[in-house]
XYZ file of C-alpha atoms in Angstrom:
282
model
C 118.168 117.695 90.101
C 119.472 117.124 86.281
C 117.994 114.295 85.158
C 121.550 113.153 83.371
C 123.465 113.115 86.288
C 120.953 111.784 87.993
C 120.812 108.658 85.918
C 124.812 108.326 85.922
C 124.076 107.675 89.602
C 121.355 105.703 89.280
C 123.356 103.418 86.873
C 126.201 102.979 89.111
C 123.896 101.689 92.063
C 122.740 99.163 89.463
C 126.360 97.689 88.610
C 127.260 97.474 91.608
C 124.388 95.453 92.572
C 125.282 93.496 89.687
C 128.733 93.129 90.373
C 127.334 91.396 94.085
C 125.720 89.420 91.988
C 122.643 90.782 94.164
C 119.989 90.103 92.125
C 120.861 86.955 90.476
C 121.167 85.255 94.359
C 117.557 86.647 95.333
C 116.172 85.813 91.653
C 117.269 81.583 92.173
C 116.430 81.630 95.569
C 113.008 83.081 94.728
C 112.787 80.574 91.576
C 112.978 77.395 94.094
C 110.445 79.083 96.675
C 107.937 79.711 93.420
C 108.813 75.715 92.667
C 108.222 75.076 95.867
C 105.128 76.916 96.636
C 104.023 75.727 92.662
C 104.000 72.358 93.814
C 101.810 73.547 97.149
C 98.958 75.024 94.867
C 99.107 71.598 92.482
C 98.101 69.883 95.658
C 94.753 72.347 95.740
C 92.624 70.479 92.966
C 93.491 67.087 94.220
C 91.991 67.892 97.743
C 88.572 65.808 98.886
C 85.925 66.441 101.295
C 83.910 62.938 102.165
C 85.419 61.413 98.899
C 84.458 63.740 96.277
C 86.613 67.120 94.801
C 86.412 70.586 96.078
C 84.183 72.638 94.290
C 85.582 75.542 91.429
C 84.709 77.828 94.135
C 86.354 76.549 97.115
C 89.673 75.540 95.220
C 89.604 79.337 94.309
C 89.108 80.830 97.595
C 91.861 77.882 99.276
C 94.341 79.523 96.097
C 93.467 82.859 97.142
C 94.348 82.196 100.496
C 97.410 80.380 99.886
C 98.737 83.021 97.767
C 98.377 85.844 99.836
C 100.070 84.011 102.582
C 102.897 83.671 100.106
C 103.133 87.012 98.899
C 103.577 88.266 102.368
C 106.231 85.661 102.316
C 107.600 87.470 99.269
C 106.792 91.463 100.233
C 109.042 90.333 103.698
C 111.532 89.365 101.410
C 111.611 92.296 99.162
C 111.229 94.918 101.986
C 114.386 93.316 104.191
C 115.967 93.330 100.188
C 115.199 96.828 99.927
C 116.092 97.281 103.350
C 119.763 96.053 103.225
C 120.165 97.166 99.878
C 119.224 101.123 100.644
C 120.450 101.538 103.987
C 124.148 101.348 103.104
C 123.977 103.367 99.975
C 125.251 107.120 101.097
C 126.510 106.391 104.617
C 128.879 103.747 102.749
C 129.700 105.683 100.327
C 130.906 108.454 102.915
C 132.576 106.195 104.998
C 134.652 104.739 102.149
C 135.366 108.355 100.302
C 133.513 107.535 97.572
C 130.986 110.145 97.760
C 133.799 112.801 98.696
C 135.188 112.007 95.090
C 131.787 112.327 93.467
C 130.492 115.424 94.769
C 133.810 116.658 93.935
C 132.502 116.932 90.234
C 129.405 118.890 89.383
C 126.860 116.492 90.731
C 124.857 118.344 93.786
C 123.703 116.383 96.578
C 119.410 116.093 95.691
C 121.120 114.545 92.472
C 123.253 112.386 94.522
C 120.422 110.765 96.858
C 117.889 111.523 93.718
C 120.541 108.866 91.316
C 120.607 106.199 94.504
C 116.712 105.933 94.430
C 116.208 106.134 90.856
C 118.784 102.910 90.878
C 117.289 101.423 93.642
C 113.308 101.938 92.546
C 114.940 99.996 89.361
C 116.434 96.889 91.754
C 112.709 96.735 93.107
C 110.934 96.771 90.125
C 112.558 94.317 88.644
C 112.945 92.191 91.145
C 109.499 92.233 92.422
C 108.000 92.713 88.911
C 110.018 89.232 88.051
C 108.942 87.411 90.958
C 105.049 88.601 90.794
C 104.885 87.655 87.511
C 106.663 83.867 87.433
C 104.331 83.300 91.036
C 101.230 84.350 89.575
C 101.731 82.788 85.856
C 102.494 79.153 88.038
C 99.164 79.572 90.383
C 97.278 80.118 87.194
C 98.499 77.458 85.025
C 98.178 74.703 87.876
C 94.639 75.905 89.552
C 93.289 78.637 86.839
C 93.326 81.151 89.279
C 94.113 84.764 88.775
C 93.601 87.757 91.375
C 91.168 90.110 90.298
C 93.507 93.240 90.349
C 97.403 93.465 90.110
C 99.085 93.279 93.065
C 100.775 96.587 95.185
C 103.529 96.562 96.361
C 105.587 98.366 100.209
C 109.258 97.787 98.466
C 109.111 101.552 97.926
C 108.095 103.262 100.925
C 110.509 101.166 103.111
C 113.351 101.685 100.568
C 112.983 105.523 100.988
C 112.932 105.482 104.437
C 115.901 103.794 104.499
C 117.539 105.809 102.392
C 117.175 108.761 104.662
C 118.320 106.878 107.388
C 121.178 106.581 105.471
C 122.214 109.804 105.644
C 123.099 109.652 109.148
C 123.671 106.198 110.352
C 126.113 102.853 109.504
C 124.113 100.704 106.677
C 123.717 97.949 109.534
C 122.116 100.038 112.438
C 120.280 102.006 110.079
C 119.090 98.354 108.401
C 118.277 97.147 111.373
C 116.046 100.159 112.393
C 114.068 100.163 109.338
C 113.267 96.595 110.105
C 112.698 96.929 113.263
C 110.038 99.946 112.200
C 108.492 97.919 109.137
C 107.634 95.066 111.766
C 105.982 97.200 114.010
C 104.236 98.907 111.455
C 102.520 95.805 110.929
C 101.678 94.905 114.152
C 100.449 98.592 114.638
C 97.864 97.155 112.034
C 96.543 94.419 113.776
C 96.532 96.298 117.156
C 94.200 98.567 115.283
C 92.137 95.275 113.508
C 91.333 94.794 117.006
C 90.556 98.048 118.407
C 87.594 98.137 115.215
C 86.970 94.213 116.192
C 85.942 95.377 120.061
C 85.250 99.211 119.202
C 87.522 100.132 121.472
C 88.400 103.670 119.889
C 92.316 104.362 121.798
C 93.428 100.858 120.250
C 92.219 101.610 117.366
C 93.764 105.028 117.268
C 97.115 103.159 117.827
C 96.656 101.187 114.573
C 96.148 104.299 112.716
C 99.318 106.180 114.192
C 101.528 103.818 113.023
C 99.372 103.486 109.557
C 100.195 107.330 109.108
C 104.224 106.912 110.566
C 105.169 104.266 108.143
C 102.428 103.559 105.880
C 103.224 99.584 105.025
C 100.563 98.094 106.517
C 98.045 100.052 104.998
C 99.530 99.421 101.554
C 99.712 95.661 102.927
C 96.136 95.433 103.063
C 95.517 96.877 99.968
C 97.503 94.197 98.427
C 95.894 91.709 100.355
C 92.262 92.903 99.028
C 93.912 93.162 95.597
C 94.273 89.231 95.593
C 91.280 88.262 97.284
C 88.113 87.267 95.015
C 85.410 88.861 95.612
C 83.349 85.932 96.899
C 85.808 85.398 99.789
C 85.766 89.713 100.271
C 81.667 89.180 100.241
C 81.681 86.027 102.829
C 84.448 87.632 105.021
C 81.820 91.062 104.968
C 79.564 88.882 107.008
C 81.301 88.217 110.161
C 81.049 92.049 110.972
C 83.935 94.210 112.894
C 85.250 91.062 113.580
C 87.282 90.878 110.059
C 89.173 94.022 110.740
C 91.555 91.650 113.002
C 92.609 89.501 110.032
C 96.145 90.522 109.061
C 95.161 88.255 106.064
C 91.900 89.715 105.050
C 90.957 93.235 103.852
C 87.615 94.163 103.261
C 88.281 96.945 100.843
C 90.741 98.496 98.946
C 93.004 101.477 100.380
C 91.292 104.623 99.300
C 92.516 107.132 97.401
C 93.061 109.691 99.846
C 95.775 107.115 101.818
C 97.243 106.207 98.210
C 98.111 110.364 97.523
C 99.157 110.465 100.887
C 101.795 107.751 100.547
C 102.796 109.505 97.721
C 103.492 112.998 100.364
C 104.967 110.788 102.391
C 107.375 109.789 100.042
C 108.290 113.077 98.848
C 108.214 114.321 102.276
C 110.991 111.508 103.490
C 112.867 111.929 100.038
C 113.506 115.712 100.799
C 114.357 115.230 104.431
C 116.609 112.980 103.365
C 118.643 115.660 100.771
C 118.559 117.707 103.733
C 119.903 115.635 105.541
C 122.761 114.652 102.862
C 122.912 118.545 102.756
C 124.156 119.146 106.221
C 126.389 115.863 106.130
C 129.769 116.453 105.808
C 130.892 114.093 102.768
């Protein structure tokens, strides 16, 4: 792919979001759910147990806990974003002639798909880069709490994924489908929560099938241990197996071995989907 042509793509998926006006609608709708949820976490300090404040401590761990409930709140919201956003990009662009015009000039199709997720890896990150930043800056100005590591984020994987779905279906069914996946990749996780909860090994397998299909939940969780102090991780090590069913608790970080292969899996599903593209007519 030339890296030029590329990024004429790329820019071109970006003004056209703009011209929706795409991200200013999901940047003031995510300003009055940070207002919102800002005035939630306020609340924290002024909470009393038999008359008297919450410790340091506990306000902490209730902020912790109250902020990775929201940023699920958010990472839904940025993964049906991504969602809608990518799954339209080639197959409306085919359906509308568009791309038949712009593979008409010297721009191949792995620079074509290459461009839309360039501009589209540029949506997320700002987007989600934006909101992380305002939500986090507001929980530690009104409680003076801030999550020992920087948060990860799914936007990506589910954005590729629908990209390549792209290739071959409408931008709704192929929406819809990636939805429909990224929920039951999360499910797949708690399924498998339980399976370690009662070592039942063929549940637990389950949960770490769909961890490998679409890896989401497994970058969910490390998220979820990303914001979670590490008295809360060292309390929540205590109540054994048990933990593991928690959608809202991780125990430990995702290793580095599931980390590179998200990364294969990406590449994998970006490739599939130029040959897909490839064997499209346009």
């Amino acid at each position: 792919m030339t890296p030029v042509r590329g990024l004429v793509i790329a820019r071109l998926v970006i003004r056209e979001a703009a011209r929706r006006r795409l991200l200013l609608a999901l940047l003031v709708l995510t300003l009055v759910v940070i207002a919102l949820t800002g005035w939630g976490f306020s609340r924290i300090p002024t909470i009393t147990q038999r008359g008297a404040p919450l410790p340091d401590l506990q306000v902490k761990l209730l902020a912790s806990q109250f902020l990775i409930v929201t940023m699920f709140m958010f990472s839904f919201v940025l993964a049906m974003a991504a969602v809608f956003v990518a799954s339209p990009q080639i197959s409306g662009d085919v359906e509308s002639g568009t791309a038949l015009a712009i593979l008409s000039r010297p721009i191949g199709r792995a620079e074509f798909v290459g461009g839309k997720w360039l501009g589209l890896a540029a949506l997320v990150t700002i987007y989600a880069g934006s909101a992380a930043a305002i939500e986090l800056g507001v929980v530690n100005a009104v409680v003076g709490y801030i999550p020992p590591e920087p948060l990860s984020f799914i936007a990506f994987v589910i954005m590729t994924f629908a990209l390549l779905l792209s290739t071959r279906l409408s931008g709704m069914v192929g929406g819809v489908i990636a939805l429909v996946l990224f929920g039951i990749a999360w499910i797949g996780g708690i399924v498998g929560g339980i399976g370690v909860a009662f070592d039942n090994a063929g549940i637990t397998h389950v949960g770490t099938a769909t961890k490998l299909i679409l890896p989401t939940d497994g970058l969910w969780r490390g998220a979820v241990y990303a914001l979670e102090p590490q008295a809360f991780v060292a309390s929540g090590s205590q109540a054994g197996p048990a933990a593991a069913a928690n959608p809202f608790y991780a125990s430990a970080a995702a290793p580095l071995s599931f980390e590179l292969y998200v990364a294969g899996w990406m590449v994998l599903v970006f490739a599939l989907a130029v040959i897909s593209f490839r064997a499209r007519e346009a």
